[in-house]
CSV table of C-alpha atoms in Angstrom, one decimal:
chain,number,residue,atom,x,y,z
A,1,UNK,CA,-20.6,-60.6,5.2
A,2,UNK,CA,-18.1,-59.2,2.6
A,3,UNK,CA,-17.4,-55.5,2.9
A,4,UNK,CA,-17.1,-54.0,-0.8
A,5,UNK,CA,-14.9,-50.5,0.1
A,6,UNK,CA,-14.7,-49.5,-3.6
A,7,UNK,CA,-18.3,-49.9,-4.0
A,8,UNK,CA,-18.9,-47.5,-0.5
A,9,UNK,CA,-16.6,-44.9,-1.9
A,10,UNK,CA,-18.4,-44.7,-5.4
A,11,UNK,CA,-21.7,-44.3,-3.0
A,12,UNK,CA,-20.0,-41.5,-1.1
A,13,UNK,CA,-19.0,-39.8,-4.0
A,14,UNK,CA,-22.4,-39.4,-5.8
A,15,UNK,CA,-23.5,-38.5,-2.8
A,16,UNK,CA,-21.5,-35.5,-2.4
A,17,UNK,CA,-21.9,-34.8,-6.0
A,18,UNK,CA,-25.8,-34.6,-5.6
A,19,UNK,CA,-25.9,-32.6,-2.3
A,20,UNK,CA,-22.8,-30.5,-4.6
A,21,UNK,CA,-25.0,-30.0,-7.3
A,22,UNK,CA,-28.2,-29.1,-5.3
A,23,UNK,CA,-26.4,-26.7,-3.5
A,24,UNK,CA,-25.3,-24.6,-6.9
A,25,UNK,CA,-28.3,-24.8,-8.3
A,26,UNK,CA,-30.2,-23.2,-5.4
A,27,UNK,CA,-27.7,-20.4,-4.7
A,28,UNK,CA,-25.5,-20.2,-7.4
A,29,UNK,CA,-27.7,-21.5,-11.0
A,30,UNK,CA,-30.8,-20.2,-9.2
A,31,UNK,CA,-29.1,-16.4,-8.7
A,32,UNK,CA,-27.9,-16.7,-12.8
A,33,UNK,CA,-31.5,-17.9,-13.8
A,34,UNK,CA,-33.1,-15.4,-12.4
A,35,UNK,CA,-31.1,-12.4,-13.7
A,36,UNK,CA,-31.0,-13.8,-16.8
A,37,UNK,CA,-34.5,-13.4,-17.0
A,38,UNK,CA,-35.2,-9.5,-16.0
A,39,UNK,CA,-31.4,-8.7,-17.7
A,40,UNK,CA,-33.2,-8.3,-20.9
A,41,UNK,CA,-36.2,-5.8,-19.4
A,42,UNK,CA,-33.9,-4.2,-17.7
A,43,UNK,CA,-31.1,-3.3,-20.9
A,44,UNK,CA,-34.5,-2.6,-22.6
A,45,UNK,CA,-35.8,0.5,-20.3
A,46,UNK,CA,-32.4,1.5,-19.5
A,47,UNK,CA,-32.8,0.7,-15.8
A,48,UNK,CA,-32.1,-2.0,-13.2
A,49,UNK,CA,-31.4,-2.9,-9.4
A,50,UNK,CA,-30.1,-6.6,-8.0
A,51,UNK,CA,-29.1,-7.7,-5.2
A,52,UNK,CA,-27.5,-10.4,-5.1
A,53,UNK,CA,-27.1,-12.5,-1.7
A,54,UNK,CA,-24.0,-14.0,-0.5
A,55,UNK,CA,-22.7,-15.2,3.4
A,56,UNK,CA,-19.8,-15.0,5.4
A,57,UNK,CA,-18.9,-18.5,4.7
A,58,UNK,CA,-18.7,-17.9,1.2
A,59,UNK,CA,-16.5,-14.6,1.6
A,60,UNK,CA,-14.2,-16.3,4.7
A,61,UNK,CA,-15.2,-19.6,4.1
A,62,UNK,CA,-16.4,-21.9,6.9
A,63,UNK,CA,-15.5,-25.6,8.3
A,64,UNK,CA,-17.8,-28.2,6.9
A,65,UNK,CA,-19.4,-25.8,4.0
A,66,UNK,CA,-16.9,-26.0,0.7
A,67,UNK,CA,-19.9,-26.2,-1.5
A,68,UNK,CA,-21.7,-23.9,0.4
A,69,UNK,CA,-19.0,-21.5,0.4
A,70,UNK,CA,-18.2,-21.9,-3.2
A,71,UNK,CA,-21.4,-21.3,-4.6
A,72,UNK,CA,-22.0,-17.9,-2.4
A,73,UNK,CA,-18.6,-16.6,-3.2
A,74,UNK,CA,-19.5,-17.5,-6.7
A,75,UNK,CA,-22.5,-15.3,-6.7
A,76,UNK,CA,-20.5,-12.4,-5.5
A,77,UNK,CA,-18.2,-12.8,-8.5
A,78,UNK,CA,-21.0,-13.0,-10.9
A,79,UNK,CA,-22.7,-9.6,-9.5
A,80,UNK,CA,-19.1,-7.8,-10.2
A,81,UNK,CA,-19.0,-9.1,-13.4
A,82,UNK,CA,-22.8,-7.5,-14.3
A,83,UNK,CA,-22.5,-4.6,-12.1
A,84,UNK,CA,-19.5,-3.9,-15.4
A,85,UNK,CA,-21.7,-4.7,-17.9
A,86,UNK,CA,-25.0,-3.7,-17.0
A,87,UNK,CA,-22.8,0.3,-16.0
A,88,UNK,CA,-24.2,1.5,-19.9
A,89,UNK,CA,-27.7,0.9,-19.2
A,90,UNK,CA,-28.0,2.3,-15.7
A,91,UNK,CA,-27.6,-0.8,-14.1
A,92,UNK,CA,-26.8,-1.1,-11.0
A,93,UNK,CA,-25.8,-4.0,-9.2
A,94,UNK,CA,-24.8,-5.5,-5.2
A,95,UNK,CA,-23.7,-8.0,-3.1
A,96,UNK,CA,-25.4,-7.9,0.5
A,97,UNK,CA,-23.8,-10.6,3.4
A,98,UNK,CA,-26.9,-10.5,5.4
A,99,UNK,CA,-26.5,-12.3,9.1
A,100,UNK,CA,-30.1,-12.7,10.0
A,101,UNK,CA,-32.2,-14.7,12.4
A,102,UNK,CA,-33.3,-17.8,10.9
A,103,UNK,CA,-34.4,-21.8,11.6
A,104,UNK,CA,-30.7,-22.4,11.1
A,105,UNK,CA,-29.3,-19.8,13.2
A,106,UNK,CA,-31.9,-20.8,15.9
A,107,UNK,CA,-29.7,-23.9,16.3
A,108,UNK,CA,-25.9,-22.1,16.9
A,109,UNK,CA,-27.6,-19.2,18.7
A,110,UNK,CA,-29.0,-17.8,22.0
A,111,UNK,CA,-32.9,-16.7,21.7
A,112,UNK,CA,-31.7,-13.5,22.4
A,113,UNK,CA,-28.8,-13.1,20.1
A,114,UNK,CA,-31.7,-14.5,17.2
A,115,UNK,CA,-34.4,-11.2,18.5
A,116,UNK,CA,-31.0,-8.7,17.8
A,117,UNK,CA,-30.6,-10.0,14.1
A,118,UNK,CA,-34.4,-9.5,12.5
A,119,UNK,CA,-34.4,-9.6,8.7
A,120,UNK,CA,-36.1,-5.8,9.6
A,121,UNK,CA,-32.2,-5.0,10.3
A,122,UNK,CA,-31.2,-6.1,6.6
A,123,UNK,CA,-34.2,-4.4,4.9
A,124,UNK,CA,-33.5,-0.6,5.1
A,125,UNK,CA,-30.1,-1.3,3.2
A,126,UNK,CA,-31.5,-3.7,0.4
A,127,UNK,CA,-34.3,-1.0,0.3
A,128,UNK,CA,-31.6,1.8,-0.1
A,129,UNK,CA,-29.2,-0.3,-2.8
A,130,UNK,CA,-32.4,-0.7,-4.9
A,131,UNK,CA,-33.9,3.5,-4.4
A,132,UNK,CA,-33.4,5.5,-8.0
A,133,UNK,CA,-30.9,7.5,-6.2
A,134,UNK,CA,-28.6,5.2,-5.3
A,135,UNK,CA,-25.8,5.2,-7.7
A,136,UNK,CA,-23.7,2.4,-5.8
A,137,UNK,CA,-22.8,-0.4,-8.1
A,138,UNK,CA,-20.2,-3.3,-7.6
A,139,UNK,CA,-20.0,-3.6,-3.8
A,140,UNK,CA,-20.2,-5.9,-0.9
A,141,UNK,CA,-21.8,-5.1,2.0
A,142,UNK,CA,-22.1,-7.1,5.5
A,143,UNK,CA,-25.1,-6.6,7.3
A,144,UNK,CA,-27.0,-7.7,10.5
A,145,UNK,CA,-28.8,-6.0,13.4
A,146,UNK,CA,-28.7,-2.4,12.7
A,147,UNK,CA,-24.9,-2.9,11.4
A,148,UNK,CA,-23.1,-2.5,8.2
A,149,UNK,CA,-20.3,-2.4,6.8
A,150,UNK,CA,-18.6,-2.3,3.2
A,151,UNK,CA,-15.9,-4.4,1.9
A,152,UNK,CA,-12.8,-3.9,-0.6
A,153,UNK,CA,-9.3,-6.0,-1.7
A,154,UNK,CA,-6.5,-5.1,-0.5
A,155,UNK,CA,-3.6,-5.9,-2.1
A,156,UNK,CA,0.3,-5.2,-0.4
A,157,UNK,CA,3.0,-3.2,-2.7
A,158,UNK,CA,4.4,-6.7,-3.7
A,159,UNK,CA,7.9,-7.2,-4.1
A,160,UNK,CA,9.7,-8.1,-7.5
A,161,UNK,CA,10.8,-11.6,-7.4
A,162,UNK,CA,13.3,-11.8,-10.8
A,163,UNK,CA,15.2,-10.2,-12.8
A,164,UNK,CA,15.4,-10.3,-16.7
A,165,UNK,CA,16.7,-13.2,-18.4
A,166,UNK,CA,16.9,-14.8,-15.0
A,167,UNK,CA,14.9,-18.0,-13.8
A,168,UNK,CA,12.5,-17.3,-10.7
A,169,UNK,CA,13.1,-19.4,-8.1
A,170,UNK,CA,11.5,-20.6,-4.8
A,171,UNK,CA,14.0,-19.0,-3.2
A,172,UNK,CA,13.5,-15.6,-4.4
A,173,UNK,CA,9.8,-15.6,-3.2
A,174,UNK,CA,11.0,-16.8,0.3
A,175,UNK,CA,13.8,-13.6,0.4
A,176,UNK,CA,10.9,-11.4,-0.5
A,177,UNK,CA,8.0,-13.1,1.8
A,178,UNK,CA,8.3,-10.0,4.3
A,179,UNK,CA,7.7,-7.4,1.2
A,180,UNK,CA,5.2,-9.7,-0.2
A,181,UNK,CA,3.3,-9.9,3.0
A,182,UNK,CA,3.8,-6.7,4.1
A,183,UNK,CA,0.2,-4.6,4.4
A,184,UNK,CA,1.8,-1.3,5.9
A,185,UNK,CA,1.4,0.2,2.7
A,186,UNK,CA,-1.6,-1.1,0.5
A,187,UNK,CA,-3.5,-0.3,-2.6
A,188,UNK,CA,-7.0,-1.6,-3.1
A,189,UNK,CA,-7.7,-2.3,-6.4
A,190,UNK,CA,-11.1,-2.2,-7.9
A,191,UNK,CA,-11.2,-3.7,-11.4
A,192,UNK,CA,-9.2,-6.2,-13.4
A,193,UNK,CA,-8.0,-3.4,-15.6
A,194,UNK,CA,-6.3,-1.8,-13.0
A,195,UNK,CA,-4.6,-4.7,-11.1
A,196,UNK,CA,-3.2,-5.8,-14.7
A,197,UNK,CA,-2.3,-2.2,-15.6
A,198,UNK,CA,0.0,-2.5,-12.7
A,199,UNK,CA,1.5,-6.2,-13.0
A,200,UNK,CA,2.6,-4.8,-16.9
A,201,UNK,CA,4.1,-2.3,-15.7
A,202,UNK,CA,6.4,-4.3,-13.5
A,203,UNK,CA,7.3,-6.9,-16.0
A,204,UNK,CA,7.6,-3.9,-18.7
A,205,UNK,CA,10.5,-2.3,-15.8
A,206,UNK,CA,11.6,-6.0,-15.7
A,207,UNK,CA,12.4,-6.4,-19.5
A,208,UNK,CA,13.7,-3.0,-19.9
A,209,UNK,CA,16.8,-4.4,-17.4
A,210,UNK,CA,15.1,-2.0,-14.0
A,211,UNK,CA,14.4,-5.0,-11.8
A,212,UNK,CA,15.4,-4.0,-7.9
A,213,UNK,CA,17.5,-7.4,-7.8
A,214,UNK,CA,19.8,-5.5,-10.6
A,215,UNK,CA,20.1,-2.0,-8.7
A,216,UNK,CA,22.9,-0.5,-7.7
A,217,UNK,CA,24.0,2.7,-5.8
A,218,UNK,CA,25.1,5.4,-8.5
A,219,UNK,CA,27.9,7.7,-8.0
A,220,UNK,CA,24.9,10.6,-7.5
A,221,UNK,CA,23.7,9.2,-4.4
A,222,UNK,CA,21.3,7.7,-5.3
A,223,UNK,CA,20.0,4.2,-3.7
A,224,UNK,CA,16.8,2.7,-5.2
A,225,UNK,CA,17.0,-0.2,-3.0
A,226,UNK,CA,17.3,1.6,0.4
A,227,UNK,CA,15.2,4.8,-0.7
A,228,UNK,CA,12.0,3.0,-2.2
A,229,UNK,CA,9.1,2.4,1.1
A,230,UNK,CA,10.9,5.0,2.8
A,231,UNK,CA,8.6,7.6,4.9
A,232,UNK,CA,9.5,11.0,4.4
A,233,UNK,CA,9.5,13.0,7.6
A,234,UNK,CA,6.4,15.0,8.1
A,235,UNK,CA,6.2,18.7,7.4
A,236,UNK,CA,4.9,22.1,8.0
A,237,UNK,CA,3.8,24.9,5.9
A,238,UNK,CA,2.1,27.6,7.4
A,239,UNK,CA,0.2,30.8,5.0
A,240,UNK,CA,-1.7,33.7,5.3
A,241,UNK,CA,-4.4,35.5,2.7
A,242,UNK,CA,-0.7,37.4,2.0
A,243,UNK,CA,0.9,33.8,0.4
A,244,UNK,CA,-2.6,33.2,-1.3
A,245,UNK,CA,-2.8,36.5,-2.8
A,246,UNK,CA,1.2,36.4,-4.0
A,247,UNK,CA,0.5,33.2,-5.5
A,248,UNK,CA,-2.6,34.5,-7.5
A,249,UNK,CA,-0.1,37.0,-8.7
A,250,UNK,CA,3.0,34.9,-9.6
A,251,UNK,CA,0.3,32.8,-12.1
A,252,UNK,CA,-0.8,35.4,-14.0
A,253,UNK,CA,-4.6,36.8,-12.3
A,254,UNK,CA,-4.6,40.2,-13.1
A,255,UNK,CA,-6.5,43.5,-12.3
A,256,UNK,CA,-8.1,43.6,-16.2
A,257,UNK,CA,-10.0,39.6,-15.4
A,258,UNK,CA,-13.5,40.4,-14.3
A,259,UNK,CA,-13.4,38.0,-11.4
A,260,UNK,CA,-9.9,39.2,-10.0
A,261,UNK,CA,-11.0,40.2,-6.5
A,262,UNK,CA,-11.8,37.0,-5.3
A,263,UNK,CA,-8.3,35.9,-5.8
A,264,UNK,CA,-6.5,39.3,-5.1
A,265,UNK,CA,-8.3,41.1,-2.5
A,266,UNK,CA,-9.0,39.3,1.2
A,267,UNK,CA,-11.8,41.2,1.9
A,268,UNK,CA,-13.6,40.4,-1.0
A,269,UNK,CA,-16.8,38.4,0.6
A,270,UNK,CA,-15.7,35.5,-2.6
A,271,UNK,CA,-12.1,35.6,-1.7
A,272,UNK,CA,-10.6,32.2,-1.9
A,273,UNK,CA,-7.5,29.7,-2.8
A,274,UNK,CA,-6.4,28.5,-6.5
A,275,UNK,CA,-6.3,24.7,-6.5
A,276,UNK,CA,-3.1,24.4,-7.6
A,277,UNK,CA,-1.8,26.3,-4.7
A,278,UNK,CA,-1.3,22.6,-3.2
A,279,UNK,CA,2.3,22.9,-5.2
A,280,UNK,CA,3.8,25.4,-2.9
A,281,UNK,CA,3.4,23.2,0.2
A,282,UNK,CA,4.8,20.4,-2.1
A,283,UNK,CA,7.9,22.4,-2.7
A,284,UNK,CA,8.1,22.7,1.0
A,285,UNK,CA,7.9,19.1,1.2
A,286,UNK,CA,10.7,18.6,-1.1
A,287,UNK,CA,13.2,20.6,0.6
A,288,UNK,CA,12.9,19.6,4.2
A,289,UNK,CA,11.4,16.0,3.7
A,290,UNK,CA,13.6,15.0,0.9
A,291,UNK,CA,16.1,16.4,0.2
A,292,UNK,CA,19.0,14.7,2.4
A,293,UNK,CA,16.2,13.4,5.0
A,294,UNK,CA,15.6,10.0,3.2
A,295,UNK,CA,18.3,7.1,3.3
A,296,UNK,CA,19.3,6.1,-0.4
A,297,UNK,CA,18.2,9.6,-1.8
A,298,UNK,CA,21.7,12.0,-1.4
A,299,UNK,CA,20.5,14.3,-4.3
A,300,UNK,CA,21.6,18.0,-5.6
A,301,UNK,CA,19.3,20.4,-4.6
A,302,UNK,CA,19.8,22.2,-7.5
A,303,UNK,CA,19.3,19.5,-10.2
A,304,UNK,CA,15.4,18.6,-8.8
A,305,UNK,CA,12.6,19.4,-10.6
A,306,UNK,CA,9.1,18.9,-9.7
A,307,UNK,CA,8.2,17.3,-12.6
A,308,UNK,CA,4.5,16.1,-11.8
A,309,UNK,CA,1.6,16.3,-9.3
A,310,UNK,CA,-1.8,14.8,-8.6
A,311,UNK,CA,-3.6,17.1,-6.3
A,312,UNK,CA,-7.4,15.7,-5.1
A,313,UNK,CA,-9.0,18.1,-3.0
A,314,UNK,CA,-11.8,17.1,-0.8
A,315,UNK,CA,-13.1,20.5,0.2
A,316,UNK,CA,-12.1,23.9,-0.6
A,317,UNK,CA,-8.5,25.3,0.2
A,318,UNK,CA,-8.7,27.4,3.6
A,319,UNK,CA,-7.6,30.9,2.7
A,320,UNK,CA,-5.1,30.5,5.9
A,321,UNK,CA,-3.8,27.7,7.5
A,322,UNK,CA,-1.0,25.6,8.3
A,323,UNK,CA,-0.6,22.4,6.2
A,324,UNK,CA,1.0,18.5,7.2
A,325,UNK,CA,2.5,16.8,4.1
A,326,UNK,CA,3.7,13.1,4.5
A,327,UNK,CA,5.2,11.4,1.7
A,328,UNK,CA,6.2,8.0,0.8
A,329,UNK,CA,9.2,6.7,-2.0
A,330,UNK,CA,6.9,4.4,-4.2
A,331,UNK,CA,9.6,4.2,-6.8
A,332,UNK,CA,12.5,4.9,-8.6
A,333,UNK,CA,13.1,4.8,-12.1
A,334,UNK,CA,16.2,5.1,-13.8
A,335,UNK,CA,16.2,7.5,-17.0
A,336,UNK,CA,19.9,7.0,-17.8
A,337,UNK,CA,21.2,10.7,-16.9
A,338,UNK,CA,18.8,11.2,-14.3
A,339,UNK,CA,16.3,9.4,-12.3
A,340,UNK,CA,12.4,10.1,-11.7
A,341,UNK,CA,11.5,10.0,-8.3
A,342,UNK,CA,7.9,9.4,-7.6
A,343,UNK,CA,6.5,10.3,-4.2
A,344,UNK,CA,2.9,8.6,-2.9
A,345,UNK,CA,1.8,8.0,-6.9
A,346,UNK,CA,-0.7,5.6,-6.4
A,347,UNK,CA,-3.5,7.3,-8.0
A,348,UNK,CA,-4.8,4.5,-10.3
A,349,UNK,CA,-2.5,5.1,-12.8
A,350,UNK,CA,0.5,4.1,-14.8
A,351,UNK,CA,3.8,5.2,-13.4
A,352,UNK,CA,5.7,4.8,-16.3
A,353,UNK,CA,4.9,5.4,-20.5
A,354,UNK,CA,7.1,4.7,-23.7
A,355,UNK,CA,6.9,8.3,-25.8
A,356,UNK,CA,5.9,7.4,-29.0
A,357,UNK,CA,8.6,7.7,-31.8
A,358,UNK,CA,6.4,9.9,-34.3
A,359,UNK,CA,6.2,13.6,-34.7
A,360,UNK,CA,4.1,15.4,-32.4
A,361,UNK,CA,0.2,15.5,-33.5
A,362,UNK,CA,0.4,19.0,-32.4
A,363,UNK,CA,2.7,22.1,-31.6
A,364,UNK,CA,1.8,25.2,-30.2
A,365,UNK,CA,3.0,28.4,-29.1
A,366,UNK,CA,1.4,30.7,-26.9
A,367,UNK,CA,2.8,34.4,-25.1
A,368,UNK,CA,2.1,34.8,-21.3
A,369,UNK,CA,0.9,38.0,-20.3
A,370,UNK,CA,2.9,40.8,-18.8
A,371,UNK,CA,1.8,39.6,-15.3
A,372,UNK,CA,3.4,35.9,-15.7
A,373,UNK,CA,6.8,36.5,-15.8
A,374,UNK,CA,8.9,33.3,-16.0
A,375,UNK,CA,11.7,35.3,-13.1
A,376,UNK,CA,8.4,36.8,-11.2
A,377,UNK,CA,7.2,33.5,-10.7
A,378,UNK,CA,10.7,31.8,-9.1
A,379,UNK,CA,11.4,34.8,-7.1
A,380,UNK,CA,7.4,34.2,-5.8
A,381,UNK,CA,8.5,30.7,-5.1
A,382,UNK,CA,11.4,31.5,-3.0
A,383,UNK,CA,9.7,34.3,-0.8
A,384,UNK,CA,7.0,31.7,0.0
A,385,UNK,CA,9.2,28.7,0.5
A,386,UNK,CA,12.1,30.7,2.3
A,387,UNK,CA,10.8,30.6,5.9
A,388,UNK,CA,10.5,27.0,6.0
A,389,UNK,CA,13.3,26.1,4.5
A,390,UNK,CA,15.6,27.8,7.0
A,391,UNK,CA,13.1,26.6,9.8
């Protein structure tokens, strides 16, 4: 009997393409076919819900199940991709990784692992994702027997592997494979927008000559190398109604605004905190987290200025309190007579912008009042900073 080999692998091979093919066309084709669809109805009324279903094997993968896993992982893809398009028309869109008892799972399973992962524990969720007031769009959940759970990316700080007008080599990814691996300090992107934003903005540092690999230490003390990743130590910043109220003050709220007891008078039953109160602690964070507390960063004291904040508050500022700021070095950037230091500034957005070489669009000019005095305000800033500065 003659053995034909080539002949068994062609076999094989449409083989795996059919059982390939089938498998895309159920999960994959059939999820695409069937949006496509109710899309239109949906753009129409200004209104939509879908729920698209994917598996752990397609978000982990799974021995044995490429084709599987491909085509699940490919329906997750396609419901981040509509979740963007379909955000104009009130559309919202999901991913659900249900683990569910089923024929297959009755196979790998104990009886009574199978009786703990009814499809009744998947239904309240899909039932929730698809309610009018549900206005969560673009996210994967795993779910199974009264369990769930969300999932995001998360990427590491990365590490800059060249410098400008310099090849990249292998061996430049293997000196960084520590930073590049490192998750101590992640961000977790959520759209393609802002994981580029952030990849220009290296390569724009690159080209302008700022690359890490070319860093040096100035004559000011100042270390990029050593001082970026480095934790700032914790610190304290403890106020009464008295700091609130002298803060209120220093800004400008005076006795002839209508609403000036709620910022001036502690008994008032409305008496609360300004927002931007969160830049006194920050001073305080400055002067005994970094100034001569992080290695790399020997600066003046004198020559800092807090340039920027981003403040988020979560709930309202308690009129009294003691306050724990922790900061990290997320970059240095090199301004030629000086250096912009930016502490924790991963708030989805750019860290550094080219100034446009025009004329201003606009210039104004405007008088504070007799109760925001430029000297008022620094001597405010020194009383409420002094007794944790000398702590």
């Amino acid at each position: 009997m003659k053995f034909d080999g080539g002949k068994q692998v062609k076999l094989s091979i449409i083989s795996f393409m059919v059982q390939r093919n089938l498998i895309h066309r159920v999960h994959l084709r059939g999820s695409f076919q069937v949006t496509r669809a109710a899309w239109p109805h949906m753009k129409k009324n200004k209104y939509g819900r879908i729920i698209m279903v994917t598996s752990a094997a397609g978000i982990y993968g799974n021995f044995g199940q490429a084709n599987y896993s491909a085509a699940k992982l490919g329906v997750h893809g396609m419901a981040n991709t509509l979740a963007i398009e379909g955000k104009k028309d009130n559309i919202k869109v999901n991913t659900v990784a249900p683990m569910a008892g089923s024929r297959m799972t009755e196979t790998v399973m104990p009886p009574d692992v199978v009786q703990t992962l009814k499809p009744e524990y998947v239904a309240p969720l899909v039932l929730y994702l698809t309610h009018d007031s549900c206005e969560e769009s673009g996210s994967l959940f795993e779910v199974g027997g009264g369990w769930i759970g969300k999932l995001r990316w998360k990427r590491t700080i990365d590490a800059t592997c060249r410098t400008k007008d310099k090849p990249m080599t292998p061996e430049d990814v293997r000196e960084n494979w520590d930073k590049i691996t490192d998750f101590t300090d992640a961000t977790h992107p959520t759209t393609s927008t802002e994981s580029t934003a952030h990849m220009l903005s290296v390569i724009q540092n690159i080209e302008k000559g700022g690359s890490k690999k070319q860093r040096s230490t100035s004559s000011r003390g100042i270390d990029p190398d050593q001082a970026i990743n480095q934790k700032m130590k914790p610190t304290t910043f403890t106020f009464t109604k008295k700091e609130v109220i002298l803060y209120a003050l220093g800004i400008g709220v005076s006795t002839q605004q209508e609403d000036y007891l709620k910022f001036l008078f502690e008994l008032s039953d409305d008496f609360c905190v300004i927002p931007s109160f969160a830049v006194v602690p920050a001073f305080s964070a400055m002067g005994d987290g970094l100034i001569g507390g992080v290695p790399g960063l020997n600066v003046d004291p004198t020559k800092i200025l807090h340039g920027e904040q981003y403040t988020e508050l979560y709930k309202p500022f308690p009129t009294s309190g003691t306050l724990t700021s922790r900061g990290t070095i997320v970059d240095v950037l090199d301004k030629g007579s000086g250096a912009v230091i930016l502490m924790d500034g991963r708030f989805k957005a750019r860290n550094t912008a080219n100034p446009p070489s025009r004329a201003p669009d606009a210039s104004m000019s405007e008088k504070t009042s007799i109760d925001q005095v430029g000297s008022k305000l620094e001597i405010l800033l020194i009383h409420l900073l002094e007794p944790q500065m000398l702590a």
